[in-house]
XYZ file of C-alpha atoms in Angstrom:
363
model
C 10.304 93.840 270.367
C 11.444 94.436 266.804
C 15.003 95.408 265.885
C 16.473 96.228 262.521
C 19.951 95.598 262.355
C 21.986 96.872 259.374
C 25.714 96.697 257.917
C 28.121 94.074 257.010
C 30.300 93.828 254.296
C 33.188 92.293 256.093
C 33.375 89.426 259.085
C 34.356 92.509 260.966
C 30.786 94.226 260.649
C 29.050 90.809 260.413
C 30.419 89.002 263.652
C 29.410 91.798 266.057
C 26.179 92.172 264.163
C 25.159 88.582 264.895
C 26.665 88.883 268.412
C 24.112 91.800 269.140
C 21.087 89.670 267.754
C 21.881 86.622 269.686
C 22.200 88.769 272.909
C 18.931 90.044 272.301
C 17.488 86.554 271.588
C 18.832 85.278 274.857
C 16.914 88.047 276.608
C 13.962 88.319 274.450
C 13.089 85.090 272.862
C 10.164 86.529 271.164
C 12.202 89.651 269.705
C 11.668 89.834 265.910
C 14.720 90.810 264.155
C 15.630 91.703 260.634
C 18.959 92.309 258.841
C 19.633 94.720 256.105
C 22.482 93.880 254.300
C 24.291 94.847 250.726
C 23.643 92.675 247.818
C 26.549 90.168 246.791
C 28.321 90.872 249.949
C 29.091 87.997 252.793
C 26.121 89.004 255.010
C 23.592 87.732 252.315
C 25.098 84.165 253.113
C 26.188 84.631 256.789
C 23.131 85.761 258.302
C 20.558 83.433 257.137
C 23.069 80.428 258.116
C 22.970 81.968 261.646
C 18.915 81.547 261.260
C 17.983 85.461 260.755
C 16.130 86.840 257.767
C 17.968 89.577 255.678
C 16.875 92.230 253.112
C 19.721 93.389 250.492
C 20.184 97.040 249.273
C 22.055 97.578 245.851
C 24.413 99.892 247.825
C 28.113 100.174 246.984
C 31.365 102.194 248.504
C 32.435 105.330 246.874
C 35.663 105.261 244.669
C 37.992 107.569 246.208
C 40.602 107.272 243.426
C 38.403 106.932 240.082
C 35.633 109.535 241.193
C 33.937 109.186 237.601
C 32.928 105.769 238.710
C 30.615 107.179 241.599
C 27.822 108.149 239.300
C 26.865 104.682 239.272
C 27.147 104.402 242.979
C 24.927 107.784 243.287
C 22.382 105.731 241.581
C 22.568 102.705 243.653
C 22.534 104.742 246.518
C 19.355 106.593 245.721
C 17.737 103.029 244.806
C 19.041 101.607 248.387
C 17.498 104.645 250.209
C 14.110 104.019 248.344
C 14.200 100.314 249.328
C 15.500 101.105 252.840
C 12.421 103.474 253.189
C 9.938 100.741 252.298
C 11.572 97.985 254.588
C 11.589 100.446 257.724
C 7.893 101.481 256.898
C 6.874 97.707 256.741
C 8.958 96.334 259.528
C 8.293 99.223 261.833
C 11.187 98.478 264.043
C 11.178 99.677 267.918
C 14.851 100.749 267.275
C 17.347 100.406 264.039
C 20.918 99.358 264.741
C 23.827 100.253 262.436
C 27.253 98.351 262.810
C 28.781 99.854 259.866
C 29.283 98.837 256.229
C 27.461 100.095 253.009
C 23.848 99.260 254.108
C 24.058 100.863 257.347
C 23.953 104.401 256.255
C 20.491 104.260 254.097
C 18.908 102.284 256.823
C 19.575 104.497 259.620
C 18.959 107.603 257.850
C 15.225 106.592 256.862
C 14.598 105.222 260.439
C 15.810 108.498 261.748
C 13.583 110.125 259.181
C 10.603 108.446 260.619
C 11.443 109.123 264.171
C 12.554 105.453 264.926
C 15.518 105.401 267.642
C 18.903 104.429 266.163
C 21.861 103.214 267.745
C 25.463 102.870 266.346
C 27.761 100.515 267.173
C 31.326 102.151 266.275
C 33.868 99.438 266.238
C 36.948 101.468 265.342
C 39.165 104.136 267.277
C 38.671 106.234 264.038
C 35.157 106.265 262.791
C 34.240 106.362 259.109
C 32.182 109.435 257.386
C 28.723 107.696 257.451
C 28.447 107.071 261.378
C 29.808 110.701 261.821
C 27.058 111.788 259.720
C 24.452 109.638 261.458
C 25.653 110.462 265.264
C 23.923 113.877 265.684
C 20.357 112.075 265.597
C 21.423 109.009 267.079
C 20.014 107.931 270.676
C 23.454 106.083 271.456
C 26.939 105.328 270.100
C 28.400 102.188 271.565
C 32.188 102.613 271.470
C 35.503 100.295 272.202
C 38.013 103.151 272.465
C 38.692 106.375 274.363
C 38.826 109.673 272.698
C 35.935 109.054 270.149
C 34.117 112.512 271.754
C 36.667 114.196 268.898
C 33.770 112.917 266.716
C 30.672 111.963 268.152
C 28.382 114.140 270.653
C 30.118 113.069 274.109
C 26.679 112.876 275.670
C 25.643 109.969 273.482
C 28.924 107.746 273.829
C 28.652 104.680 275.648
C 32.094 102.616 276.215
C 31.107 98.870 275.852
C 33.512 97.322 273.788
C 32.760 95.309 270.426
C 30.981 92.148 270.618
C 33.096 89.096 270.006
C 32.199 85.438 268.958
C 31.264 83.587 272.288
C 33.011 80.379 271.308
C 36.367 81.764 271.329
C 36.192 82.247 275.290
C 34.598 78.826 275.765
C 37.429 76.660 274.409
C 38.309 74.234 277.274
C 41.842 73.198 276.282
C 45.353 73.955 277.428
C 47.847 75.726 275.003
C 49.564 72.387 274.526
C 46.291 69.980 274.071
C 45.199 72.748 271.395
C 48.514 72.461 269.493
C 48.141 68.727 269.315
C 44.423 68.867 268.388
C 45.408 70.931 265.489
C 48.244 68.678 264.352
C 51.477 70.249 265.677
C 54.135 69.398 268.226
C 53.151 70.849 271.687
C 56.540 71.295 272.861
C 57.303 73.821 269.839
C 56.457 77.552 269.756
C 53.325 78.087 267.257
C 52.782 81.255 265.155
C 49.297 82.266 263.968
C 49.084 84.181 261.038
C 45.444 85.458 260.220
C 44.951 88.202 257.220
C 41.303 87.565 256.998
C 38.954 85.399 254.977
C 39.877 87.124 251.800
C 43.329 86.887 252.304
C 46.073 89.934 252.642
C 48.897 89.902 250.190
C 51.103 91.756 252.247
C 50.729 89.705 255.338
C 51.343 86.574 253.395
C 54.419 87.767 251.639
C 56.048 88.859 254.693
C 55.030 85.470 256.150
C 56.719 83.606 253.403
C 59.558 85.927 253.872
C 59.653 84.499 257.584
C 59.386 80.871 256.632
C 63.229 79.990 256.672
C 63.841 81.813 260.122
C 60.861 79.864 261.600
C 62.303 76.515 260.205
C 65.628 77.260 261.473
C 64.307 78.132 265.059
C 62.015 75.109 265.236
C 58.865 77.066 265.376
C 55.408 75.674 264.003
C 53.132 77.976 261.952
C 49.423 77.761 261.404
C 48.662 80.129 258.253
C 45.418 81.150 257.093
C 46.183 82.387 253.592
C 42.799 83.485 252.699
C 41.148 82.901 249.409
C 43.357 85.277 247.156
C 46.515 83.970 246.449
C 45.721 80.611 248.265
C 47.301 78.679 245.832
C 50.639 80.423 245.406
C 51.082 80.596 249.125
C 50.034 77.001 249.922
C 52.592 75.911 247.401
C 55.258 77.405 249.085
C 54.232 76.365 252.558
C 54.303 72.664 250.913
C 57.925 72.788 251.184
C 58.040 73.254 254.762
C 57.306 70.498 257.264
C 56.620 72.903 260.236
C 53.893 74.846 258.466
C 50.042 73.976 257.808
C 48.335 76.542 255.514
C 44.877 76.716 254.965
C 42.504 79.136 253.040
C 40.175 79.449 256.091
C 40.423 78.235 259.710
C 37.022 76.860 260.761
C 38.252 76.345 264.506
C 39.780 79.775 265.525
C 38.799 78.902 268.957
C 41.734 75.940 269.066
C 44.046 78.160 266.751
C 43.794 81.174 269.309
C 44.391 78.901 272.291
C 47.324 77.169 270.629
C 49.051 80.124 269.531
C 52.400 81.688 271.252
C 52.389 84.554 268.880
C 49.738 85.958 266.361
C 50.390 88.082 263.279
C 47.379 89.641 261.909
C 45.459 92.799 260.167
C 44.238 95.735 262.838
C 40.273 95.156 262.232
C 38.368 96.225 265.009
C 36.670 92.814 265.732
C 40.072 90.876 265.612
C 41.729 93.268 267.948
C 38.892 92.879 270.619
C 39.239 88.831 270.156
C 42.832 89.219 270.792
C 42.228 91.593 273.797
C 39.807 89.114 275.425
C 42.208 86.060 274.999
C 45.053 88.236 275.841
C 47.288 87.287 272.912
C 50.669 88.711 271.976
C 50.117 89.925 268.609
C 52.216 91.651 265.667
C 49.511 94.046 263.800
C 50.133 94.807 260.170
C 47.237 97.221 259.661
C 45.919 97.425 256.085
C 46.402 100.596 254.285
C 43.353 100.189 251.935
C 40.484 100.766 254.529
C 38.665 104.023 254.712
C 39.952 106.789 257.082
C 43.250 104.479 257.474
C 41.406 103.286 260.660
C 43.425 99.917 261.058
C 46.568 102.185 261.531
C 44.380 103.968 264.388
C 43.535 100.679 265.782
C 46.948 99.511 265.845
C 48.202 102.549 267.315
C 45.822 102.658 270.083
C 47.504 99.302 271.225
C 51.028 99.884 270.275
C 51.235 103.151 272.329
C 50.183 101.236 275.527
C 52.527 98.577 274.569
C 50.049 96.037 274.074
C 51.050 94.884 270.769
C 53.604 95.596 268.216
C 52.922 97.387 265.008
C 54.789 97.224 261.657
C 53.429 99.264 258.707
C 52.135 97.379 255.663
C 54.911 99.129 253.452
C 57.520 97.652 255.943
C 56.102 94.282 256.620
C 58.154 91.804 254.364
C 61.405 93.237 255.460
C 60.830 93.632 259.046
C 58.538 90.864 260.066
C 61.140 88.148 260.026
C 63.340 89.885 262.573
C 60.534 90.876 264.549
C 59.242 87.500 264.884
C 62.681 85.877 265.829
C 62.978 88.723 268.675
C 59.478 88.130 270.103
C 60.126 84.173 270.101
C 63.472 84.775 271.547
C 61.930 86.767 274.402
C 59.164 85.047 276.476
C 59.242 87.770 278.936
C 58.598 90.302 276.329
C 55.621 88.279 274.773
C 54.144 87.918 278.372
C 54.317 91.824 278.847
C 52.376 92.166 275.580
C 49.813 89.368 276.759
C 49.482 91.438 280.192
C 49.074 94.683 278.537
C 46.628 93.609 275.871
C 44.401 91.938 278.466
C 44.042 95.085 280.493
C 42.271 96.673 277.220
C 39.528 93.927 277.162
C 36.091 94.705 277.410
C 33.667 91.488 277.834
C 30.155 91.284 277.303
C 30.006 93.869 275.105
C 26.639 92.478 273.638
C 24.825 92.420 276.677
C 25.932 95.962 277.522
C 24.315 97.080 273.936
C 21.253 94.985 274.619
C 21.229 96.989 277.949
C 21.040 100.210 276.395
C 18.801 98.973 273.645
C 16.418 98.286 276.325
C 16.751 101.465 278.073
C 16.011 103.565 274.724
C 12.942 101.439 273.772
C 11.287 101.842 277.243
C 12.173 105.566 277.264
C 10.209 105.871 274.066
């Protein structure tokens, strides 16, 4: 079996891609898997570190605000389509899988032109333009939310959920043990703030505004600041003995297990992890993403009382009070945990490999 997997750009695309590849390898150890990503993006490091080969395309996203910059983007797209055609021809995959991100479009487009079956893994509740364009010629579209027949052919949709990192589900420690392992007082409530590996300025500013309230109420905080603004926010955190601030959390399994309450952006992969783990969460969707998809993701949960949503523009003002209210109400947090757990779809990677197998066998 030869499987071509394309996409990336953020952890939200890379983690599902690697989960699918690992599931293919578990079932078919002799499978030949090749990734295609965007040059200069994080997949060019993360994928080889996971043991898979990767080719890079010089593709870039469209600038929707400064349209004159897109002449260079179109030139990169043309070069990427040519390189994708060569990769597809030379590798000759049995199927091409797209997980979203810049590289996904050129690769799946070239595969479809050569009659190679394609599968789309759409993580969000509101799909991007590329996947909507690719969908009519795809064999299957694996999704995590209801209602996507508004955008995709209904007969091709398979509700699998989003693949997540296996290690997060396998942490053997209790909440108190995980707190102790991370250096926190196990008797105190713990808030976990995650804004992504690069960081989220508004989330960090809203957390900074919440620090006096957290200290006054004896609440601990594990704060992933991300790279951007790390010095500033970690400097602020240094003035509080109840806070541990770090650029990147390596043991997310411990962090999630220890947390009584999570503050997070609303990326699809993160939401799927929170659903599987049943965590009470305040979601602050990023306004700086295509199609405003993070807000749609967050609303899909908040409408079912499975999360609290605060808009980015209101986060600094509203987060301290919302955190305080949830920390004062264990019953409210329990309700959120129950409702978000009910939305979980586990073993998405295995379900996607089931569909990959069916498509290849049918050809």
